[in-house]
Coordinates of C-alpha atoms and ligand atoms in Angstrom, one line a residue:
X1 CA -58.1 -40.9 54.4
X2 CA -56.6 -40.9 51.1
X3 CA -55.9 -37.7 50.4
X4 CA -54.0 -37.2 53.7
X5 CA -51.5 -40.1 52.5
X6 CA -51.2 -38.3 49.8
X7 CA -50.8 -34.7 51.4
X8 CA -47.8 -36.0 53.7
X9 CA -46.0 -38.2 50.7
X10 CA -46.1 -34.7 48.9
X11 CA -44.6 -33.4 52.3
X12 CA -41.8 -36.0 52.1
X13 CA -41.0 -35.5 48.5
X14 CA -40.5 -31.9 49.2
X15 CA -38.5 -31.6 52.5
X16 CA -36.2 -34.6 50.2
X17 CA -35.9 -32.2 47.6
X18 CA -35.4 -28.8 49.7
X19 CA -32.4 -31.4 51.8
X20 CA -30.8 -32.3 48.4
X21 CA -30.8 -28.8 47.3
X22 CA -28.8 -27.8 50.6
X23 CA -26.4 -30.3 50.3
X24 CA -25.6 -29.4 46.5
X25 CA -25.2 -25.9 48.1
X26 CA -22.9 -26.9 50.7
X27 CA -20.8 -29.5 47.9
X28 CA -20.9 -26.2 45.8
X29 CA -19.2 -23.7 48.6
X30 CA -17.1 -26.5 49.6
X31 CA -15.5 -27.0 46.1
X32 CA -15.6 -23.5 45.1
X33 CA -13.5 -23.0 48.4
X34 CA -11.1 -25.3 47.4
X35 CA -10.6 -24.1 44.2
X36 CA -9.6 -20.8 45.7
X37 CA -13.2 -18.9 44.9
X38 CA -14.1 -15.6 45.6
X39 CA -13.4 -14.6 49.2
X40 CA -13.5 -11.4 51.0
X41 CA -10.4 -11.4 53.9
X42 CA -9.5 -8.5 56.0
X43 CA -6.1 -6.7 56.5
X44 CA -4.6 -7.5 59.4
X45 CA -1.6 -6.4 61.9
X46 CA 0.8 -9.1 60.1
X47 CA -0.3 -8.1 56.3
X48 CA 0.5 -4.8 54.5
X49 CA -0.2 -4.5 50.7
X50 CA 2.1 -2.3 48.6
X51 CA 0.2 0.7 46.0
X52 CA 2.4 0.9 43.4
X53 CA 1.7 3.7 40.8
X54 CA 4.7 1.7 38.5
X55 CA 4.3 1.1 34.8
X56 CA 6.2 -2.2 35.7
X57 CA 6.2 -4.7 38.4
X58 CA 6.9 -8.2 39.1
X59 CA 4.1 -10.3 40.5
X60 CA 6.0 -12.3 43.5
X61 CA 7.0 -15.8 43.3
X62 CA 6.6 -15.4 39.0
X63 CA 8.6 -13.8 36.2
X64 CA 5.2 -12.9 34.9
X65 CA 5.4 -8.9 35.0
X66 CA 1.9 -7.0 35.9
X67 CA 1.6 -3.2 33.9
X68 CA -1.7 -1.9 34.2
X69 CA -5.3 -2.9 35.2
X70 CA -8.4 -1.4 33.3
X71 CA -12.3 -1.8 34.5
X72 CA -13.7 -3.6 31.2
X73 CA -17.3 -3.5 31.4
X74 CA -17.8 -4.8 28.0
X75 CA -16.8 -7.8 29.5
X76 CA -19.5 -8.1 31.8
X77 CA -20.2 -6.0 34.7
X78 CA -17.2 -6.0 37.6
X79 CA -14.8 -7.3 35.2
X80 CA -11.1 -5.7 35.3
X81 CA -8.1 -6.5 32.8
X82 CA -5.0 -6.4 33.8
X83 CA -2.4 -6.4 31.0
X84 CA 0.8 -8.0 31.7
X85 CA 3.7 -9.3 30.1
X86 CA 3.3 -13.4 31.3
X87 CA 6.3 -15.5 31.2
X88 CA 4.9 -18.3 28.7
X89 CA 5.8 -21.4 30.5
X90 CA 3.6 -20.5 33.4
X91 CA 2.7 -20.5 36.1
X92 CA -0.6 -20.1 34.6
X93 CA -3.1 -20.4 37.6
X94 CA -2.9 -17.1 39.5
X95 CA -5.2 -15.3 41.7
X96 CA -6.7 -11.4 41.7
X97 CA -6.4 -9.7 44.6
X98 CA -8.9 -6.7 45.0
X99 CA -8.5 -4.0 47.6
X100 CA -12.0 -2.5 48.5
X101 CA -12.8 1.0 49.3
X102 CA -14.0 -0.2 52.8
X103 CA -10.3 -1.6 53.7
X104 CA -11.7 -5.2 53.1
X105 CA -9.8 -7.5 50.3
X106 CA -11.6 -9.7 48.3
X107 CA -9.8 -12.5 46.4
X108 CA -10.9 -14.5 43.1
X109 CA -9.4 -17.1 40.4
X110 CA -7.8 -15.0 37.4
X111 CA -8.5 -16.2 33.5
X112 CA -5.6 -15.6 31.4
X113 CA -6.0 -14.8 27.9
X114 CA -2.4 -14.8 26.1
X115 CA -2.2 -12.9 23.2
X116 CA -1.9 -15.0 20.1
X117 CA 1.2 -13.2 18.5
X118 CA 4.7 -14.3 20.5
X119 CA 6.5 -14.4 17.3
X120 CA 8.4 -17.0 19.3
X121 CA 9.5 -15.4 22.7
X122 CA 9.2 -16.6 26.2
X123 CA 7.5 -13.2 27.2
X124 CA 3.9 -12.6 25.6
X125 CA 1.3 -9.8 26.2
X126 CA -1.8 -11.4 27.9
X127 CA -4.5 -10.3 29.5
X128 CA -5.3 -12.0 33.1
X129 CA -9.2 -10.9 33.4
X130 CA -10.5 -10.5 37.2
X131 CA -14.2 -10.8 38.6
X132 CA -14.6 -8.4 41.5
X133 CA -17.6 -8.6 43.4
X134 CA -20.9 -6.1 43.7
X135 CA -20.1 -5.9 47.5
X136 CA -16.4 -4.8 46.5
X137 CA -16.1 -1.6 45.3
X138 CA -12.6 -2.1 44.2
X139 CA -10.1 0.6 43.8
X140 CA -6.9 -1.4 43.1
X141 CA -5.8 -5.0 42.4
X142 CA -2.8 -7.0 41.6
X143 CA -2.3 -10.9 41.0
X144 CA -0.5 -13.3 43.1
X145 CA 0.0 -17.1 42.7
X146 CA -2.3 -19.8 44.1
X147 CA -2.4 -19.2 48.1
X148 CA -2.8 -17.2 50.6
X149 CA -2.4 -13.1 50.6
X150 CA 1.1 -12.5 51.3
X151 CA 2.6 -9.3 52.8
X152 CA 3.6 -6.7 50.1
X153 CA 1.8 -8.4 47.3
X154 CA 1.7 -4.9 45.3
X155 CA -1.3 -3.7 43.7
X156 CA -2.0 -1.2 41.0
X157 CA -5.1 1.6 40.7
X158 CA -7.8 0.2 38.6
X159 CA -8.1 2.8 35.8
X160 CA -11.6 3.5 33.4
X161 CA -14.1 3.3 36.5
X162 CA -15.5 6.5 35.5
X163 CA -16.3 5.7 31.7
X164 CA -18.0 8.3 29.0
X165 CA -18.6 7.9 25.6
X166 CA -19.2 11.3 24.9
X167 CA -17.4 14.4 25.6
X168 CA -13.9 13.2 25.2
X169 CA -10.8 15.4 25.8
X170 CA -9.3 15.6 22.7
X171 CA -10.8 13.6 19.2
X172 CA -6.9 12.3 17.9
X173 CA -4.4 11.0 19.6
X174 CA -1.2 9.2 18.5
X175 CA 0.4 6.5 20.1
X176 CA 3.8 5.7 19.6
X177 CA 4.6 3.0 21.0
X178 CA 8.7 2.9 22.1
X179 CA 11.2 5.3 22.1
X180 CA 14.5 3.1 22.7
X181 CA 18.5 2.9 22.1
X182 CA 19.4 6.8 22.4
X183 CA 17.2 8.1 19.6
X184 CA 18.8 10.9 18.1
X185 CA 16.9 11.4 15.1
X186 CA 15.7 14.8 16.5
X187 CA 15.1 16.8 13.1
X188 CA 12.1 14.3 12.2
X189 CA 11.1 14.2 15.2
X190 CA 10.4 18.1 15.4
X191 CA 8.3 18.3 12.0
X192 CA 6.8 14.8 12.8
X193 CA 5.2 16.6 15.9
X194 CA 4.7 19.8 13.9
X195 CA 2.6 18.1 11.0
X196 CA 0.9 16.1 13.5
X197 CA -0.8 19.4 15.1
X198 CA -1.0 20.9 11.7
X199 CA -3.5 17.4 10.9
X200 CA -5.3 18.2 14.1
X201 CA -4.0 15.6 16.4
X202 CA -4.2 16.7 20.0
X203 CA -1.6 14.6 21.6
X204 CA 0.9 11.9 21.8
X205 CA 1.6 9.4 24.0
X206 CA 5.4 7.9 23.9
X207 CA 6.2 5.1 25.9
X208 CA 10.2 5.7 26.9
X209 CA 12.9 3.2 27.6
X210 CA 15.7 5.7 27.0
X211 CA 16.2 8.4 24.5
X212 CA 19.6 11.2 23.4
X213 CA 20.2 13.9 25.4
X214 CA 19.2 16.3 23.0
X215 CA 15.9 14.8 21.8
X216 CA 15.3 14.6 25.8
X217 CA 15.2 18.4 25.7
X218 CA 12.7 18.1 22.8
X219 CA 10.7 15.4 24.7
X220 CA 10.5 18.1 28.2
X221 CA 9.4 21.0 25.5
X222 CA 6.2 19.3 24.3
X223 CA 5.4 17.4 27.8
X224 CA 5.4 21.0 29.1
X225 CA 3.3 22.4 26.0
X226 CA 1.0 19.4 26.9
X227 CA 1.3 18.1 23.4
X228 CA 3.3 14.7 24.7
X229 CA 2.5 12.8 27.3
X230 CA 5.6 9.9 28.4
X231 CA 4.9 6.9 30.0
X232 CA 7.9 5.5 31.6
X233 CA 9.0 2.1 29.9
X234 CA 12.1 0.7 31.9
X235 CA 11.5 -2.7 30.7
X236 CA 15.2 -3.4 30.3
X237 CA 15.6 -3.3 34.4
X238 CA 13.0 -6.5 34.2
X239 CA 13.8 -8.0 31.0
X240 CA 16.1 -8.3 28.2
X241 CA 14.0 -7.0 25.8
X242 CA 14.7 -7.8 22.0
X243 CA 15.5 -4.8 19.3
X244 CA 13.9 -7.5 16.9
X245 CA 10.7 -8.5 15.8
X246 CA 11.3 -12.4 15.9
X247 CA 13.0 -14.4 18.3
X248 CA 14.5 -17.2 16.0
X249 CA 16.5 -14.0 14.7
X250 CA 17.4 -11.5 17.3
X251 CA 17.0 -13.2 20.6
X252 CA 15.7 -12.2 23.8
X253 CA 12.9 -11.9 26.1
X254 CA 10.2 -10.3 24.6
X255 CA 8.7 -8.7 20.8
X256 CA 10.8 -5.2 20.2
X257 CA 11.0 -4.0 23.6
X258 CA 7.6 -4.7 24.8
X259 CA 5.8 -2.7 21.9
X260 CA 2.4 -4.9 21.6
X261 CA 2.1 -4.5 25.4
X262 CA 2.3 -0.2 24.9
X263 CA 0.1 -0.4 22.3
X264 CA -2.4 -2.2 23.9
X265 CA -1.9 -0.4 26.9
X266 CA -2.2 3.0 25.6
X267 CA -5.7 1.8 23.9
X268 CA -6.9 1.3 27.5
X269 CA -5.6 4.3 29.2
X270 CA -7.0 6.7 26.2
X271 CA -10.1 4.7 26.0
X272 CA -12.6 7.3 26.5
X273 CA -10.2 10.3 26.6
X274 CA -9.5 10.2 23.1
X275 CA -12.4 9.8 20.2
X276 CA -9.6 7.9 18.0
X277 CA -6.4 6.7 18.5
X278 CA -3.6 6.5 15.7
X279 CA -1.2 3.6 16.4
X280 CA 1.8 4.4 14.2
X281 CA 5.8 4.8 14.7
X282 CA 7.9 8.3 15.7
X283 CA 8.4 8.1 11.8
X284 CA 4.8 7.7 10.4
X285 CA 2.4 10.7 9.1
X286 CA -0.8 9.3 8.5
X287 CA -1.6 12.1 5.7
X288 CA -5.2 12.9 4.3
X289 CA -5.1 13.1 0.8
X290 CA -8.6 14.6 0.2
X291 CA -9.6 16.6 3.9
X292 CA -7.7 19.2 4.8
X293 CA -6.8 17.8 8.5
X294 CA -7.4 14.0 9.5
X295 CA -10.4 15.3 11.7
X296 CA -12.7 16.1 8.8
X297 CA -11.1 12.9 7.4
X298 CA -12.0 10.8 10.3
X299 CA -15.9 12.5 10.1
X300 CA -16.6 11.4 7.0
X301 CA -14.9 8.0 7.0
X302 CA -17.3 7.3 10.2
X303 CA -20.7 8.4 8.3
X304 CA -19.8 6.2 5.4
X305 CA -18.5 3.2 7.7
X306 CA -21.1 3.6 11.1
X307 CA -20.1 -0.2 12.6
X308 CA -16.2 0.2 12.2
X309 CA -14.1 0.7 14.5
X310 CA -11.1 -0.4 12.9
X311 CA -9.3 1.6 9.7
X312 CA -6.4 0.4 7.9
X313 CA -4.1 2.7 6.2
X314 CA -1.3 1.7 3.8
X315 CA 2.2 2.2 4.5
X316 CA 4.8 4.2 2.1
X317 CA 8.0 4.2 2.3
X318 CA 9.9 7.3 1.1
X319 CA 13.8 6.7 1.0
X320 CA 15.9 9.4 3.2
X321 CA 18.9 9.4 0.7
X322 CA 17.0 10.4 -1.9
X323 CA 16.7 14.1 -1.9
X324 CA 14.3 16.7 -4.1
X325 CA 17.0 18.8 -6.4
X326 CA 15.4 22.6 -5.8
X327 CA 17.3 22.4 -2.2
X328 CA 14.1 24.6 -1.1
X329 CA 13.8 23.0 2.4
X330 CA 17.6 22.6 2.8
X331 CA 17.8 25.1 6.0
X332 CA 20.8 26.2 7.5
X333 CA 19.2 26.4 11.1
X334 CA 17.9 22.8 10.4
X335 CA 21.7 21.6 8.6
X336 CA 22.6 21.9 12.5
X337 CA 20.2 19.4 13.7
X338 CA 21.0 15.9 13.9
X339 CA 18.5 13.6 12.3
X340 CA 16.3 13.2 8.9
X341 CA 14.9 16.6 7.4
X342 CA 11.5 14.6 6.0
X343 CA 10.8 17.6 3.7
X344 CA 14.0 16.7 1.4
X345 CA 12.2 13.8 0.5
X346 CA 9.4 13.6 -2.1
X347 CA 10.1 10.3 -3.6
X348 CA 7.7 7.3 -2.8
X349 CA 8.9 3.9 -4.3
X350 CA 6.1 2.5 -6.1
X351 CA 4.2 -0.5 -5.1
X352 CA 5.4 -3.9 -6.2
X353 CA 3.9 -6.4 -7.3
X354 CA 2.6 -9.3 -5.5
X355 CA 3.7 -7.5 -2.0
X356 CA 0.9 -6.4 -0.3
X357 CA 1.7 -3.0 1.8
X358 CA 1.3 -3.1 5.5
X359 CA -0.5 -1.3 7.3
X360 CA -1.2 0.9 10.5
X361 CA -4.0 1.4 11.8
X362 CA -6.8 4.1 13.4
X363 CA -8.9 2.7 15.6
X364 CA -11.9 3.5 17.9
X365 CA -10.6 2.3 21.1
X366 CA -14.3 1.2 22.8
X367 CA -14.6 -0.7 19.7
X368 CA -11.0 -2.9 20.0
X369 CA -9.9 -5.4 22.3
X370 CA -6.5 -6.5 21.6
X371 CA -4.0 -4.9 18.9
X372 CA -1.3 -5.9 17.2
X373 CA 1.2 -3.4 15.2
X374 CA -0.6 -3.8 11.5
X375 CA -3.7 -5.2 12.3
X376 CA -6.0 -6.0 15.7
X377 CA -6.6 -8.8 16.9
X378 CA -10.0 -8.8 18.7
X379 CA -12.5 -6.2 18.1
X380 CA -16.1 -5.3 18.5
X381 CA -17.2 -3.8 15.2
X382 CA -15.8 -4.1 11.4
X383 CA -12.3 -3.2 9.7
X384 CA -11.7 -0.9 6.5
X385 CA -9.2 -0.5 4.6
X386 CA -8.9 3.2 3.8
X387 CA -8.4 3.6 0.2
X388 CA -5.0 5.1 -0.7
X389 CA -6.4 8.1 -2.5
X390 CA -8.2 8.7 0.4
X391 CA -5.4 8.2 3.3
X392 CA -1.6 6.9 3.1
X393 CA 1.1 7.1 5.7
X394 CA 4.2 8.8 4.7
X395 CA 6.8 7.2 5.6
X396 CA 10.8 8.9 5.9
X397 CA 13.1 5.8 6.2
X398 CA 16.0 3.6 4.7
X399 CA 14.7 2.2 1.3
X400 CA 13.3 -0.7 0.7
X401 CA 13.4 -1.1 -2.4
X402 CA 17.1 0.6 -3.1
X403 CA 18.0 -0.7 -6.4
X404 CA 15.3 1.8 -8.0
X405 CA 16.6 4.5 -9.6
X406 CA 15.3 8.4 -8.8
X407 CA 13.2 8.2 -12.0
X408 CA 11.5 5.0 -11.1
X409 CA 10.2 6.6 -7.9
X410 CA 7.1 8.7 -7.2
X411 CA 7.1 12.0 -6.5
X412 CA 4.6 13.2 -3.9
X413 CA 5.0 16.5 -2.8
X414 CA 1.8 16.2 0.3
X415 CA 4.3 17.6 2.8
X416 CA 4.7 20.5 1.0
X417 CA 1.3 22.1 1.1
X418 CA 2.0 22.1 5.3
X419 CA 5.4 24.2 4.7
X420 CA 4.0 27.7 5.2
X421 CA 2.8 26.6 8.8
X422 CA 5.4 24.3 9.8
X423 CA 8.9 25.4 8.9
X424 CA 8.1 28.7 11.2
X425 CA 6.6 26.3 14.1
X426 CA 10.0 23.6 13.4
X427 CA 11.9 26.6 14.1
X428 CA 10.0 27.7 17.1
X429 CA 10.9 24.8 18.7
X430 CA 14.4 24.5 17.8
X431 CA 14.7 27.8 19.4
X432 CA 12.9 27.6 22.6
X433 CA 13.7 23.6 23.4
X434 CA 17.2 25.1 24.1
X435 CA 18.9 22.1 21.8
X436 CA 21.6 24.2 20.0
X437 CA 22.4 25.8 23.5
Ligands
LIG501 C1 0.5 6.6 43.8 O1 -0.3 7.6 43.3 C2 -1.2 8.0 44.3 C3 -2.2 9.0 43.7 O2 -1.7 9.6 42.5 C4 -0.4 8.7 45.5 O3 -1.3 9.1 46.5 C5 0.5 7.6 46.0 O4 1.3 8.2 47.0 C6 1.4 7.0 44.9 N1 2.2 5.9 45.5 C7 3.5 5.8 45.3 C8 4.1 4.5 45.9 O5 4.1 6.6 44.6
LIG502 C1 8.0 -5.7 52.8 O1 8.6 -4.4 52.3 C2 9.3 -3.8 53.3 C3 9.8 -2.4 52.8 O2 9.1 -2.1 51.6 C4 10.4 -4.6 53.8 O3 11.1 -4.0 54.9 C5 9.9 -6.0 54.3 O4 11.0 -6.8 54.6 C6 9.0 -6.6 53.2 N1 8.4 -7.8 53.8 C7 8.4 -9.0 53.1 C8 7.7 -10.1 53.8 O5 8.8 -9.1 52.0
LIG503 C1 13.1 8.8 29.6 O1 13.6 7.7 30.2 C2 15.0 7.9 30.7 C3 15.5 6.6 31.2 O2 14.8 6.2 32.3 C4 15.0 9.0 31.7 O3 16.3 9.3 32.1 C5 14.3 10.3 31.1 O4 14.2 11.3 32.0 C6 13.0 9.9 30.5 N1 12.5 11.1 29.8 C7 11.4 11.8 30.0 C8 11.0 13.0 29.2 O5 10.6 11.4 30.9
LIG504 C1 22.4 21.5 1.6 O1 23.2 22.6 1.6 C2 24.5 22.4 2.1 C3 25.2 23.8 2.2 O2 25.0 24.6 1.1 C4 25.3 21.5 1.1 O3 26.6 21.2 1.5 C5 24.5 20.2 1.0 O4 25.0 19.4 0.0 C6 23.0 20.5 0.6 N1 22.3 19.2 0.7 C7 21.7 18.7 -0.4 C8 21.0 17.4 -0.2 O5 21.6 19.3 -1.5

């Protein structure tokens, strides 16, 4: 008698507990709903989706602009980040739309990470990270506001789903991140791509807003040697993108025409393409001082620092209007064109006191998560600073400091030793780019 009261009270307790169990689920799928949860929807007669393959695009009903969208499994498995340039006011609750390879969309909430540098402007690089789910095998995905899937909502390929860490196409690549305002400087732009094969770097990837006519011709010569690669950067159709570095100063919409979003873009998009990544300006070398090409450089600074993924390298500034007196490098075929002849200059102001030289920065991309210009901001393993016996950047430009005198300066004759090799391969070029045509 006893136990059977017993037996059935256990009965009781347990159909209570397997009822309050289903009711949390149903509360659950009820509130997830509501907070616009994951949900798969199909395409219907009324609703079309636009594939765009642009660089650029507005996300509808926002000023927030969407510019490329990476699979990021070190974020967890079916994560995908979408880098964008978000308008800082908002909104700021936005949803992912996924297209899956079975025709089926699945929506989900979107977390937005905003970068923390703005240096003031109403336009910020941000990442908006989006769950997909394991019975989605997405192939594209875009971001819309809160609501329902609207007709040509536009979405963008989801890049990286095929991911190696071995076997990469080339070891160096350099990343440059805007070419804007008619660059002309076409001279230093030659021997800058000349020296940068010479050091064993295997491409560059320009982002470009709008270049000269002449350095165009340049710019089709290397894309067709496959040395270059350009990424279209129209930003100024979208925004009125600032040729400053701080709004309080030069106005605007956004950080020196977008360049912390190409940066961190081209990390993605080289990401397991490219062993390392320089990110430096049209302007920068990033010289070895001790290996003869930054390949063996980049060997040995790996054995010594296994867990860094990170490398700093010091900044130089070597004044264009100061100019060696031999006159060696002072070519009539180069006299005709337009821009800086970097070999002229050999003079490095010194360092100064209590100023600490920026940097720029070679990275392992799988290792970083969100750069800036001198430093990154989120990464995986350690940072080093690359001593400046070791590695320096050499860096043609208006003078800092301009009050020094020739004597006071440094000379450094590093581009020399490539001048047997280059001034042939700079002439090459002038030649067969067609620019003095
Ligand atoms: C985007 O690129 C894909 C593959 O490269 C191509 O099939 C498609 O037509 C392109 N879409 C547009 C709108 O250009
Ligand atoms: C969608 O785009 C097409 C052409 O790209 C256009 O004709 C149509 O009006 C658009 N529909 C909506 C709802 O914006
Ligand atoms: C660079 O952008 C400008 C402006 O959109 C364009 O006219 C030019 O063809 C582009 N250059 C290359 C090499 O793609
Ligand atoms: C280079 O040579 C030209 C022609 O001889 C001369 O006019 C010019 O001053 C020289 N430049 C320098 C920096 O010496």
């Amino acid at each position: 008698m006893m136990s059977c009261v017993t037996m059935s009270r256990k009965n009781l307790q347990q159909t209570f507990w397997i009822f309050l169990f289903l009711v949390l689920l149903v509360v659950l799928w009820v509130f997830n709903d509501l907070q616009g949860g994951p949900e798969f929807l199909y395409l219907g007669p009324n609703l079309s989706l636009l594939f765009l393959n642009e660089t650029i695009s507005p996300i509808k009903g926002t000023r927030h602009l969407q510019v490329s969208a990476y699979l990021d499994e070190r974020k967890g498995k079916g994560t995908v980040r979408i880098i964008t340039m978000f308008y800082r006011p908002g909104p700021h609750d936005l949803q992912c739309i996924f297209n899956c390879n079975n025709g089926v969309l699945f929506t989900s909430p979107a977390q937005v990470e905003q970068h923390s540098d703005n240096f003031g402007f109403p336009f910020v690089t941000a990442d908006v990270f989006c769950e997909t789910s394991y019975r989605c095998k997405a192939t594209h995905v875009g971001l819309q506001t809160q609501g329902s899937v609207q007709n040509n909502d536009s979405l963008m390929p989801i890049q990286n789903l095929q991911q190696r860490n071995n076997g990469f196409e080339r070891d160096l690549t350099v990343c440059i991140s805007n070419l804007f305002g008619d660059y002309n400087n076409v001279l230093q732009f030659i021997q800058t791509m000349e020296v940068y094969k010479i050091l064993g770097i295997g491409r560059v990837v320009i982002y470009n807003t709008s270049s000269s006519h002449m350095l165009e011709k340049v710019l089709h010569y290397y894309v067709n040697e496959d040395m270059l690669e350009v990424i279209p950067w129209p930003i100024s159709n979208f925004l009125n993108p600032s040729r400053g570095w701080r709004f309080e100063e030069h106005g605007g919409d956004i950080h020196y025409f977008g360049q912390l979003t190409t940066l961190n873009d081209c990390i993605y998009r080289n990401m397991y393409k490219s062993r390392f990544l320089l990110l430096n300006d049209i302007d920068e070398i990033i010289a070895p001082y001790q290996h003869t090409n930054l390949n063996l450089m980049m060997d040995e600074l790996e054995k010594k620092q296994p867990d860094t993924g990170v490398f700093l390298v010091e900044n130089h500034i070597y004044p264009f209007n100061v100019f060696d007196d031999s006159g060696r490098f002072n070519l009539s075929l180069w006299r005709q064109v337009p821009g800086i002849n970097i070999m002229e200059h050999i003079h490095r102001e010194p360092d100064r006191k209590h100023i600490v030289n920026p940097t720029k920065i070679i990275v392992n991309p799988r290792k970083v998560e969100q750069t800036s210009v001198h430093s990154v901001l989120k990464r995986f393993g350690n940072e080093y600073r690359v001593p400046f016996d070791v590695c320096r950047i050499v860096h043609v430009r208006v003078p800092l400091q301009g009050h020094l005198s020739k004597e006071e300066l440094i000379v450094d004759t590093k581009l020399w030793e490539y001048h047997k090799e280059l001034v042939p391969r700079v002439n090459k070029v002038i030649g067969e780019s067609g620019i003095l045509r």
